[in-house]
Short mmCIF file of N, CA and C in Angstrom, two decimals:
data_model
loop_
_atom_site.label_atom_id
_atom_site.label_comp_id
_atom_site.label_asym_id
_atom_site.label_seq_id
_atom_site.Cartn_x
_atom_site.Cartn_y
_atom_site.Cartn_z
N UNK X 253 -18.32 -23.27 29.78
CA UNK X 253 -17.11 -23.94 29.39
C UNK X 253 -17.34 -25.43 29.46
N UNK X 254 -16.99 -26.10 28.37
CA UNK X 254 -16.99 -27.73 28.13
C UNK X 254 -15.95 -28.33 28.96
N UNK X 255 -16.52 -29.09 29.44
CA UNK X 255 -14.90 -30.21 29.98
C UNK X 255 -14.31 -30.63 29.13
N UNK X 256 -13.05 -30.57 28.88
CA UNK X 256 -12.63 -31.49 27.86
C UNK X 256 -12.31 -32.72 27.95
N UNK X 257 -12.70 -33.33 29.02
CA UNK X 257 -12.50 -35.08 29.07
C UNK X 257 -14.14 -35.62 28.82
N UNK X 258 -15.11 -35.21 29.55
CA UNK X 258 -16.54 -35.58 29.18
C UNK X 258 -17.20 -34.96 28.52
N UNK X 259 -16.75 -33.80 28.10
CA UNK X 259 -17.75 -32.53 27.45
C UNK X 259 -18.95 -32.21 28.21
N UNK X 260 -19.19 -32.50 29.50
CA UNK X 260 -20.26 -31.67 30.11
C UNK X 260 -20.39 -30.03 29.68
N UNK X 261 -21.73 -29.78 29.47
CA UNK X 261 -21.76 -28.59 29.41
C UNK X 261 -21.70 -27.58 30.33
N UNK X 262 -20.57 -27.53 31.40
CA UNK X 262 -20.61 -26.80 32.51
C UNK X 262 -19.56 -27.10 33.84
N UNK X 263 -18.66 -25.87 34.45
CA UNK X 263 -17.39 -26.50 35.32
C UNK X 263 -17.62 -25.14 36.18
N UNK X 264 -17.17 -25.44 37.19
CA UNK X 264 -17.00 -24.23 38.50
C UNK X 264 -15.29 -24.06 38.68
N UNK X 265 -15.09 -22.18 38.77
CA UNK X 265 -13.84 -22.03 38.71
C UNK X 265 -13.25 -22.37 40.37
N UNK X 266 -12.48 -22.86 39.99
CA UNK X 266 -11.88 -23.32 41.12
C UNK X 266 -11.25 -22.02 41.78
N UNK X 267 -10.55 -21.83 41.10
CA UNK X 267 -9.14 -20.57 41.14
C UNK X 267 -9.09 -19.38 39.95
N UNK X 268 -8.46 -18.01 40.37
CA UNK X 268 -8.67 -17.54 39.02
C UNK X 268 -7.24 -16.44 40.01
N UNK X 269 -6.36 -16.30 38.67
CA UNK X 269 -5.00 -15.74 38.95
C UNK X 269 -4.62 -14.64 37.44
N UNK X 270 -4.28 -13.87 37.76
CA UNK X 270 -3.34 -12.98 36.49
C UNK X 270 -2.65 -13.53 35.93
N UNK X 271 -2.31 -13.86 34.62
CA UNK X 271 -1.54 -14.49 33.75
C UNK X 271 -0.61 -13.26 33.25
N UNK X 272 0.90 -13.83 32.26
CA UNK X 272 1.30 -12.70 31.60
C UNK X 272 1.11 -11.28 31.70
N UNK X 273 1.80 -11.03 33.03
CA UNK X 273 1.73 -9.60 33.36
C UNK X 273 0.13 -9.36 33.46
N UNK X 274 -0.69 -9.07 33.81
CA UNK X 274 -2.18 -9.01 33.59
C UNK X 274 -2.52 -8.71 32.44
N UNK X 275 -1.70 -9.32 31.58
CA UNK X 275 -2.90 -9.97 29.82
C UNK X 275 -3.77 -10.56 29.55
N UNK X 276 -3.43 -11.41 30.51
CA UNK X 276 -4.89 -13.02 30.57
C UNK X 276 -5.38 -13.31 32.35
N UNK X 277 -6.03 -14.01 32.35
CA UNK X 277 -6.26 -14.57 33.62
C UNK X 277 -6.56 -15.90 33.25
N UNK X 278 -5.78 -17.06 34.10
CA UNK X 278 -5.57 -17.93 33.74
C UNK X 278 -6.95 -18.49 34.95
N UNK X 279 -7.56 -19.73 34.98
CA UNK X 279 -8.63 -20.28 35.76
C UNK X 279 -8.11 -21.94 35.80
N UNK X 280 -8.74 -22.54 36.69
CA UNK X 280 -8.68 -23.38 37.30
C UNK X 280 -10.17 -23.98 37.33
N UNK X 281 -10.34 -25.35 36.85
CA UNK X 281 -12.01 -25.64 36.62
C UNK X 281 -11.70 -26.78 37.38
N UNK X 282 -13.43 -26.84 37.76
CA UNK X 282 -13.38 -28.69 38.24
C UNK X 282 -15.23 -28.73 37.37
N UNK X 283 -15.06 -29.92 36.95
CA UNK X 283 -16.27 -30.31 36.14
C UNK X 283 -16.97 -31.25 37.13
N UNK X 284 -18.47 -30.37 37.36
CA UNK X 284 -19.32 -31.13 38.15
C UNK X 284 -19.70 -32.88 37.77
N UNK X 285 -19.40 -33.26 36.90
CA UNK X 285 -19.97 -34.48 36.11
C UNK X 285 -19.26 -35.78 36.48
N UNK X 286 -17.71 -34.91 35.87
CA UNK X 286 -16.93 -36.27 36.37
C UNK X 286 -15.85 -35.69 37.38
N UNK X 287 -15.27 -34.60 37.77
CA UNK X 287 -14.56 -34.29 39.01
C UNK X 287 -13.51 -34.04 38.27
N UNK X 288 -13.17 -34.40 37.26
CA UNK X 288 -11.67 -33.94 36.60
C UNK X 288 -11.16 -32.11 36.48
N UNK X 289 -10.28 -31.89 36.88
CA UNK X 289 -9.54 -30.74 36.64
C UNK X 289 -8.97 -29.77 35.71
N UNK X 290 -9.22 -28.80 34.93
CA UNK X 290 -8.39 -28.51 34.35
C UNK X 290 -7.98 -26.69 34.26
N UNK X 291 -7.36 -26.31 32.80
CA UNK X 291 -6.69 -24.92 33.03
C UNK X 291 -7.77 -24.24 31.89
N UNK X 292 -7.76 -23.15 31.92
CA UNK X 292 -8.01 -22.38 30.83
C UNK X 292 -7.25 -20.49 31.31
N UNK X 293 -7.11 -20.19 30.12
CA UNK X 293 -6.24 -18.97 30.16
C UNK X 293 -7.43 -18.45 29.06
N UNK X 294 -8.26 -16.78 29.72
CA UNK X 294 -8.32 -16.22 29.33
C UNK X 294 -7.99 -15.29 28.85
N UNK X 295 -7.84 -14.56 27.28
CA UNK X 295 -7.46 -12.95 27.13
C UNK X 295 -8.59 -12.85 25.95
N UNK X 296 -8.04 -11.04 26.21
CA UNK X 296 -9.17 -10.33 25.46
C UNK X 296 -9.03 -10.60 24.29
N UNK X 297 -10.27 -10.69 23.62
CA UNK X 297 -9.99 -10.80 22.05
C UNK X 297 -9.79 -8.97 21.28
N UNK X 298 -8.97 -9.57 20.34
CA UNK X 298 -8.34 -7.94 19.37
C UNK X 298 -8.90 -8.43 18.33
N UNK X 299 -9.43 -7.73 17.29
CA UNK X 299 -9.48 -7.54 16.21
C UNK X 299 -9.39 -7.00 15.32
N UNK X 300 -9.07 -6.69 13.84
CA UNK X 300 -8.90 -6.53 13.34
C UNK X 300 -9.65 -6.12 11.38
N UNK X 301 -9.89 -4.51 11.30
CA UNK X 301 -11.06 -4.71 10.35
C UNK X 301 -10.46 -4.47 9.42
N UNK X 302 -10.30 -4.99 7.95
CA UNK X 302 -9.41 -5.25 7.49
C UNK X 302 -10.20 -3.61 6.19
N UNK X 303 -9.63 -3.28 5.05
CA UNK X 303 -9.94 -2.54 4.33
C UNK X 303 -11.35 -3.00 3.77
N UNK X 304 -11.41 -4.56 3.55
CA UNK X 304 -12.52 -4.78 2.86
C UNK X 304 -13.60 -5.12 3.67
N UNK X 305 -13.68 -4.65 5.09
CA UNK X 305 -14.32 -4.65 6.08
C UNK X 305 -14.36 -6.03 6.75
N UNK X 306 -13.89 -7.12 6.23
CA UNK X 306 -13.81 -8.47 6.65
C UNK X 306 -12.77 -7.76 8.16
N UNK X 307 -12.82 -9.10 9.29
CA UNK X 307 -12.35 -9.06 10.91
C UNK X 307 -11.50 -10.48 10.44
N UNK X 308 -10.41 -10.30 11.37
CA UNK X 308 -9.39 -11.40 11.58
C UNK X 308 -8.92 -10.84 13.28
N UNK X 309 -8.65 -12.09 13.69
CA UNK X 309 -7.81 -11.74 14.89
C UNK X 309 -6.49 -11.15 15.06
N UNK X 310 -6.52 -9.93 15.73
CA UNK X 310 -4.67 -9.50 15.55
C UNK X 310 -3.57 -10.93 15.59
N UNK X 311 -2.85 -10.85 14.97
CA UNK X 311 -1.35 -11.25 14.91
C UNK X 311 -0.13 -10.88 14.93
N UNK X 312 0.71 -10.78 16.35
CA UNK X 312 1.69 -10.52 15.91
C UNK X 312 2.70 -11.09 15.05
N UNK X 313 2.55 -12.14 14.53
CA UNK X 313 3.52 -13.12 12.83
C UNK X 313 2.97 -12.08 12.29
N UNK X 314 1.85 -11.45 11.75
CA UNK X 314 1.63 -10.94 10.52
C UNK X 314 2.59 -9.56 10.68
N UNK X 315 2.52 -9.22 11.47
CA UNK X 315 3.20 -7.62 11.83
C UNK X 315 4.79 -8.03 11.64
N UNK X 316 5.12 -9.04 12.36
CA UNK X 316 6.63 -9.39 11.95
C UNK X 316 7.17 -9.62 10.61
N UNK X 317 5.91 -10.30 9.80
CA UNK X 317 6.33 -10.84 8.92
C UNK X 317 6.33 -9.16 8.09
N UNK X 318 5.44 -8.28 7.86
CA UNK X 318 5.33 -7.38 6.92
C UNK X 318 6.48 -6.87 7.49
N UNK X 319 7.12 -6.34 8.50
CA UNK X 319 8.17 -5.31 9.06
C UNK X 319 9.39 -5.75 8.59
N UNK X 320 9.77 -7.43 8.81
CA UNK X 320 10.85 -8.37 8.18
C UNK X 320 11.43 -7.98 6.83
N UNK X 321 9.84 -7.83 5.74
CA UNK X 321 10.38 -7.66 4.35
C UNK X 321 11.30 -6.16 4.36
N UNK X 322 10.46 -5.22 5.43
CA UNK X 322 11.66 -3.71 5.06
C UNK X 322 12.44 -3.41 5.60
N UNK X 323 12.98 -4.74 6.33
CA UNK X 323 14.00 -5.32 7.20
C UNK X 323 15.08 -5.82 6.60
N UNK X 324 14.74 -6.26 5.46
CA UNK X 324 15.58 -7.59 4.28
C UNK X 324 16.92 -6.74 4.19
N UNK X 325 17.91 -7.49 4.67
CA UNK X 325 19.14 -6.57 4.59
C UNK X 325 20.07 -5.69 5.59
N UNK X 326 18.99 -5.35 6.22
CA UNK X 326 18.98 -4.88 7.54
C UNK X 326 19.73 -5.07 8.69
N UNK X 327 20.97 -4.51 9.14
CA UNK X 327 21.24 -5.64 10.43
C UNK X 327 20.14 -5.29 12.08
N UNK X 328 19.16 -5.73 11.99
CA UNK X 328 17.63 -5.96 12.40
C UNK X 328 17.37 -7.81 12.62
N UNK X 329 17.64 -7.86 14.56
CA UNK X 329 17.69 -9.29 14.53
C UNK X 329 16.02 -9.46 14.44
N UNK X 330 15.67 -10.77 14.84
CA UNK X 330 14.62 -11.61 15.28
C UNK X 330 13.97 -11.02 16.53
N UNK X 331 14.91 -11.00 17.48
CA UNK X 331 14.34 -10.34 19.02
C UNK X 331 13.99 -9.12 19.19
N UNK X 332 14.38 -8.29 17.99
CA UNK X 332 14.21 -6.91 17.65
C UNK X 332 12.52 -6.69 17.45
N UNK X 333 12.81 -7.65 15.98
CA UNK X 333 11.57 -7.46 15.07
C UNK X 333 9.91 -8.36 16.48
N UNK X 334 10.44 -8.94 17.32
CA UNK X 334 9.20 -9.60 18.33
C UNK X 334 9.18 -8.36 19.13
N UNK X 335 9.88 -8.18 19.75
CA UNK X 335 10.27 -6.56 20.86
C UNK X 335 9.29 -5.46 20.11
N UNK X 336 9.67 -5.13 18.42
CA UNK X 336 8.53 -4.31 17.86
C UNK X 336 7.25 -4.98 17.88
N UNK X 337 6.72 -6.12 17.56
CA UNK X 337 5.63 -6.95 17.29
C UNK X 337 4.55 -6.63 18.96
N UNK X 338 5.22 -6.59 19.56
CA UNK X 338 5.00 -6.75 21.53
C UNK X 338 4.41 -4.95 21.39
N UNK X 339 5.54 -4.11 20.89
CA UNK X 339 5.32 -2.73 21.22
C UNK X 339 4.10 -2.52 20.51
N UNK X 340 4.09 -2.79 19.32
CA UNK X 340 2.64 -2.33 18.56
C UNK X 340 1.50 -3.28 19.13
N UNK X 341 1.41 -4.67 19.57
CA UNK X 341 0.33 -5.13 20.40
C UNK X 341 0.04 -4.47 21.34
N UNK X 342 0.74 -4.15 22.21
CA UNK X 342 0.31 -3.04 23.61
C UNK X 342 -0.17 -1.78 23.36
N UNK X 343 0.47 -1.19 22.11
CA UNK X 343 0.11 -0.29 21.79
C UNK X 343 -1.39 0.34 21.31
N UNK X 344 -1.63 -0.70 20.46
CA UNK X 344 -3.14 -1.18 20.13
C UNK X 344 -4.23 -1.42 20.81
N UNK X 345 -3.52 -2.37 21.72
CA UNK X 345 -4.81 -2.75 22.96
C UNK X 345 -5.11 -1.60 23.85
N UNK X 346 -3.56 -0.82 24.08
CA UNK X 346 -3.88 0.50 25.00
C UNK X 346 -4.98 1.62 24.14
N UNK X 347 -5.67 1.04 23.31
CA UNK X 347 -6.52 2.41 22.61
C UNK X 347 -7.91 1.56 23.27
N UNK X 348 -8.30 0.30 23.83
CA UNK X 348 -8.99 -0.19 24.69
C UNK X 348 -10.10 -0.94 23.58
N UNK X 349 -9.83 -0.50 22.54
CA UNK X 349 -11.22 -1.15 21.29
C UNK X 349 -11.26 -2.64 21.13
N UNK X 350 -12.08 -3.30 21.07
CA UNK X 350 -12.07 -4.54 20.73
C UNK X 350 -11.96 -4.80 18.79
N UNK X 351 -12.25 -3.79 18.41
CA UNK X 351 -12.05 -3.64 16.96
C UNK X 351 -11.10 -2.63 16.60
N UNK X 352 -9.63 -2.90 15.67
CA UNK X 352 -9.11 -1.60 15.54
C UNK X 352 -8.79 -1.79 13.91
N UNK X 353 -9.17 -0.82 12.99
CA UNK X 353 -8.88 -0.71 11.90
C UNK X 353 -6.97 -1.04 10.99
N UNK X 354 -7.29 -1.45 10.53
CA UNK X 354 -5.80 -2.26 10.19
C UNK X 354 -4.61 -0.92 9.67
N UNK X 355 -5.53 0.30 9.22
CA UNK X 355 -4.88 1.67 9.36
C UNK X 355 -3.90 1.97 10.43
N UNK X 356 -4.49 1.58 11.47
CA UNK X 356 -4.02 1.87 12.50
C UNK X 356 -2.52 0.96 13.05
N UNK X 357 -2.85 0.04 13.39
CA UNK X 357 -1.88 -1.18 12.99
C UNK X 357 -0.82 -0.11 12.40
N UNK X 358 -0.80 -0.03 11.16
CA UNK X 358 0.25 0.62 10.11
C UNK X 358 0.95 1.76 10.93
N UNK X 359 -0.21 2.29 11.27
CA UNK X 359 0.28 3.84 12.37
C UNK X 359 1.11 3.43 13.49
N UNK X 360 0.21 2.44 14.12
CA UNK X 360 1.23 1.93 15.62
C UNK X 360 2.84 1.25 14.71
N UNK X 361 2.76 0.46 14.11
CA UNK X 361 4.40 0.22 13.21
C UNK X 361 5.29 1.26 13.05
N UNK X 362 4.86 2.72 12.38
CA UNK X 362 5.76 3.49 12.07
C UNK X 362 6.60 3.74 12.95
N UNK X 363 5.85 4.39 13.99
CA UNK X 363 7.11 4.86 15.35
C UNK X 363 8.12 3.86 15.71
N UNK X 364 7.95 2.70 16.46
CA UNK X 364 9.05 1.64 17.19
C UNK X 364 9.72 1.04 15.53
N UNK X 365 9.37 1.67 14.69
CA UNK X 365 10.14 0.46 13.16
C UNK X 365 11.10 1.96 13.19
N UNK X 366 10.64 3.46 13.39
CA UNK X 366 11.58 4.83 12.92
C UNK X 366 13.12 4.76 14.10
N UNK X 367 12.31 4.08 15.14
CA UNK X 367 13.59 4.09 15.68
C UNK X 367 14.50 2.98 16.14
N UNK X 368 13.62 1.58 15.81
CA UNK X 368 14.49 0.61 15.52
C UNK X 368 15.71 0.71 14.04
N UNK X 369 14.95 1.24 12.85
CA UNK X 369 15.89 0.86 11.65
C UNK X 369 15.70 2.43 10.63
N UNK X 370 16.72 3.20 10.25
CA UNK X 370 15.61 4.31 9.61
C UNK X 370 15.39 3.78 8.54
N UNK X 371 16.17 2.92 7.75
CA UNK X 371 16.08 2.51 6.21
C UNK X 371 14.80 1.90 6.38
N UNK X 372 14.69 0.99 7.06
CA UNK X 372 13.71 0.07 7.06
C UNK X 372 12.35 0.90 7.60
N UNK X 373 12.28 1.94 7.99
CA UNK X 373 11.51 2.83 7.99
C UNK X 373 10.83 3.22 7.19
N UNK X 374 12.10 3.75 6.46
CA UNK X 374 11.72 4.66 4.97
C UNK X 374 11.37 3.60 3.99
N UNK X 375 11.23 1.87 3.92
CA UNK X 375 11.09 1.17 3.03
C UNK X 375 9.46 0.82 3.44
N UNK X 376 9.53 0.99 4.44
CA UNK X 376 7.94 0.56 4.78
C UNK X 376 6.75 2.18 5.01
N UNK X 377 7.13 2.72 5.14
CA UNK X 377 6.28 4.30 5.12
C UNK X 377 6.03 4.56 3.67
N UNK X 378 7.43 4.10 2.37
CA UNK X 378 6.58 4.14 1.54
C UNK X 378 5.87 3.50 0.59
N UNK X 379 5.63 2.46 1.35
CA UNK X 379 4.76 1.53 0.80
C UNK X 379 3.85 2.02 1.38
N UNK X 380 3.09 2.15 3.01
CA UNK X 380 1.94 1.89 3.46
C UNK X 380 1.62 3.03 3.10
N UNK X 381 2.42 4.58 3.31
CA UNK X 381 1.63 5.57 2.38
C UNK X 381 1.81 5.90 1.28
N UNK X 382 1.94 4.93 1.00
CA UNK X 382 2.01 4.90 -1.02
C UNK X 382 2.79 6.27 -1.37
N UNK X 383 3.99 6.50 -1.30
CA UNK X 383 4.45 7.43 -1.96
C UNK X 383 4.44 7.32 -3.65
N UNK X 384 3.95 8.43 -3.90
CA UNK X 384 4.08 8.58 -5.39
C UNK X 384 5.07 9.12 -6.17
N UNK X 385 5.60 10.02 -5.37
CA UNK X 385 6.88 10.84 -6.07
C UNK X 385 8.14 10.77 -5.36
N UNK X 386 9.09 11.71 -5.75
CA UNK X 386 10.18 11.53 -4.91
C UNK X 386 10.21 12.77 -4.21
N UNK X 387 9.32 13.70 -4.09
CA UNK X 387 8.65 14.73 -3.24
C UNK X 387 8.42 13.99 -1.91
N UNK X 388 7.49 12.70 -2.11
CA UNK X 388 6.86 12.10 -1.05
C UNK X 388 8.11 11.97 -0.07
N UNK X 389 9.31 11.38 -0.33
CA UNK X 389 10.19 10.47 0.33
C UNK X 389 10.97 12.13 0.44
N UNK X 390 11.28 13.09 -0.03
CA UNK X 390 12.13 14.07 0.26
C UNK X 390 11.64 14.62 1.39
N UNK X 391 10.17 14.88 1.31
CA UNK X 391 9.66 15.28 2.39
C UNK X 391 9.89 14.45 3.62
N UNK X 392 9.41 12.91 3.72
CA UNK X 392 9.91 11.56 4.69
C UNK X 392 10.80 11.87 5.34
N UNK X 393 11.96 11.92 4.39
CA UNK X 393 13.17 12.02 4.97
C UNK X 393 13.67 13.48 6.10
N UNK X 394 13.30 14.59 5.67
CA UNK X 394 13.42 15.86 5.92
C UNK X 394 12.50 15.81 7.51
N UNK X 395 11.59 15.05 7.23
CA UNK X 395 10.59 14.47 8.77
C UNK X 395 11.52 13.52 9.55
N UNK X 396 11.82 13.17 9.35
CA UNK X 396 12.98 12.02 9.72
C UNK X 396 14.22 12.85 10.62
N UNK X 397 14.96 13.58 9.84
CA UNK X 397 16.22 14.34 9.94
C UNK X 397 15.85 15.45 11.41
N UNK X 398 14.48 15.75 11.17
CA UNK X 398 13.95 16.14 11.90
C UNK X 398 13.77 15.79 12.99
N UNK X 399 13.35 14.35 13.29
CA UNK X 399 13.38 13.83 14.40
C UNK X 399 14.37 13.63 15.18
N UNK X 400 15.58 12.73 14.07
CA UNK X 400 17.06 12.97 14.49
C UNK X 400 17.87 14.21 15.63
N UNK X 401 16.88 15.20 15.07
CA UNK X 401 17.82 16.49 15.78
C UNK X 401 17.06 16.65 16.88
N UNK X 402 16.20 16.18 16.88
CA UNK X 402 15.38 16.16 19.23
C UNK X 402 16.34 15.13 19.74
N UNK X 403 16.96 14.15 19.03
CA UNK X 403 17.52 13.50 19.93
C UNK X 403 16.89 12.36 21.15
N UNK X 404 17.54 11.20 21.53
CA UNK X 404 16.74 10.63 22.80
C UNK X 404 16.71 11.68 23.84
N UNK X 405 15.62 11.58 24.68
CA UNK X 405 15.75 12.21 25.81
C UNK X 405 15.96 11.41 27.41
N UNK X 406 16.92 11.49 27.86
CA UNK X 406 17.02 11.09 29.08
C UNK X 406 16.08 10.98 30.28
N UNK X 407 15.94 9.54 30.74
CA UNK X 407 14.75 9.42 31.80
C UNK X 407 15.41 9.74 33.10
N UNK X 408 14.73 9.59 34.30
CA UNK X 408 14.67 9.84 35.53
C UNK X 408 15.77 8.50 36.13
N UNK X 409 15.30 7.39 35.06
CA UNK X 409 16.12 5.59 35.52
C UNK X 409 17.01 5.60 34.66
N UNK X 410 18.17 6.24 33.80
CA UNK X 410 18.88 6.73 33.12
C UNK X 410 18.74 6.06 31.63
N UNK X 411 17.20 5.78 31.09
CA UNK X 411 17.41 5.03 30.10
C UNK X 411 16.56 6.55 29.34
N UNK X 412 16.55 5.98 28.00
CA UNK X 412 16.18 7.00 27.21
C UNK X 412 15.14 6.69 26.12
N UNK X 413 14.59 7.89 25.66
CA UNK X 413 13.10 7.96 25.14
C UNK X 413 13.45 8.83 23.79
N UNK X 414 12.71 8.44 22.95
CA UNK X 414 12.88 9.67 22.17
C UNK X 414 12.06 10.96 21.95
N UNK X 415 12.50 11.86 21.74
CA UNK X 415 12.00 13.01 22.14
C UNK X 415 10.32 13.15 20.68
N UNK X 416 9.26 14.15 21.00
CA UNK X 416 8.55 14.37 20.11
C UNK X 416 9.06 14.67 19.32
N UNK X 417 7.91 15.11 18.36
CA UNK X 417 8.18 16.38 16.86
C UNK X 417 8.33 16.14 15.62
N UNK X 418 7.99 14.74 15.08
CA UNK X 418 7.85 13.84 13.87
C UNK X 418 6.11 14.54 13.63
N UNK X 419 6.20 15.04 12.32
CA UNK X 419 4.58 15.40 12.19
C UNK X 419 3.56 14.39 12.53
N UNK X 420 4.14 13.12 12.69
CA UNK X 420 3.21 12.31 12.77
C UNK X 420 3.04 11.71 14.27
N UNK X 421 3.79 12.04 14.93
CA UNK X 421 4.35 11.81 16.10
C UNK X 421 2.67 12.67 17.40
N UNK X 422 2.09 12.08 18.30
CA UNK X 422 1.15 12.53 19.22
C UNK X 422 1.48 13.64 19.30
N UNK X 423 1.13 14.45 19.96
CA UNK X 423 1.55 16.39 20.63
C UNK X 423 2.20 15.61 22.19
N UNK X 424 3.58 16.50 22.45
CA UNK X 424 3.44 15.79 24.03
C UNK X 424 3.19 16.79 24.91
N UNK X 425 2.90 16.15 26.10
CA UNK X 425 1.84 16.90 27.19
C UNK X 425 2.49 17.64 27.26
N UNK X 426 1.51 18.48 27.95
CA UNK X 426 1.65 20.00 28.39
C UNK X 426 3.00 19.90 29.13
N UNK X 427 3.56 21.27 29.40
CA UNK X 427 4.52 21.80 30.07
C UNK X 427 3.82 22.27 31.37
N UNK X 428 3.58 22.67 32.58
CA UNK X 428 3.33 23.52 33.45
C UNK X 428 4.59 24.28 34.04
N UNK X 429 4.37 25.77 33.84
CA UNK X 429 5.09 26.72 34.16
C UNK X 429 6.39 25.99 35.86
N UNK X 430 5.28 25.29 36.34
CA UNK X 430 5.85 24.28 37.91
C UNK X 430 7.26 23.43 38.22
N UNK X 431 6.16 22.54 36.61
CA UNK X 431 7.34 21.55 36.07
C UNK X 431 8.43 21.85 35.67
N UNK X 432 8.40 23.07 34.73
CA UNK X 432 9.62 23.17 33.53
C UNK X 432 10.42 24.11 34.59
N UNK X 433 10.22 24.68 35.80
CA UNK X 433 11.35 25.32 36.44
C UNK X 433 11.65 24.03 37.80
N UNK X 434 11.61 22.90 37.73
CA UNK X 434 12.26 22.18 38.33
C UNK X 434 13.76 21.85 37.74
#
């Protein structure tokens, strides 16, 4: 690491602390050269491989901005559309890759956009899977309606989740015979 007052090529961490919930770790330098102090905040780098195999760094603006357009109309605030932007970053990083295909991205969007907005759902599912017919979206929808009828499910801290069973939706864990008669 450069100093940024002399540019020595080289500083000893002074300090090193968890940043943002443990996203980053923020450090504390002192530069052997001239004694000056400063910060640096590390985090992991994400990336991003795009269709034409070109890498960009994740963004959450870009995710806001694409979700916004099938938003247009929408009563879908700002704090909403960052709240989704946050869910699909965590979401992403929790698959642990330093590279994640921009497919995916699309995949992590569907869920937190199906149950933030359904329209805005159904405006962006059929774009990213290119529906061709009106088969495509009958079917969508019928997946949708579907989901509707699991309903949220009630947590343990009285807030609520929504239940599986969207075809596209993970499998959820097992049952044990233990559990399900509590």
């Amino acid at each position: 690491m450069h100093c940024p007052f002399c540019r020595h090529p080289d500083s000893r961490v002074v300090d090193s602390r968890d940043y943002d919930d443990g996203a980053a770790i923020r450090r504390r330098r002192s530069c052997p050269d001239c004694g000056r102090r400063f910060t640096t905040v590390e985090t992991p780098a994400l990336a991003v491989v795009k269709r034409s195999g070109a890498t960009e760094p994740f963004s959450r603006t870009k995710v806001v901005t694409g979700v916004r357009k099938a938003c247009s109309g929408r009563p879908v605030t700002e704090d909403e559309l960052a709240l989704l932007a946050q869910r699909v970053e965590e979401t992403v990083r929790g698959s642990g890759c330093a590279e994640v295909p921009a497919h995916e991205i699309g995949l992590a969007i569907l869920g937190p956009l199906r149950d933030l907005d359904e329209v805005a759902y159904m405006r962006f599912a059929s774009v990213y899977r290119a529906f061709t017919s009106l088969a495509d979206f009958e079917a969508e929808i019928a997946e949708l309606r579907a989901h509707q009828a699991l309903g949220p499910a009630p947590q343990a801290d009285g807030s609520e989740v929504m239940r599986f069973g969207g075809a596209h939706d993970p499998a959820p864990p097992p049952v044990h015979a233990t559990t399900a008669a509590r």
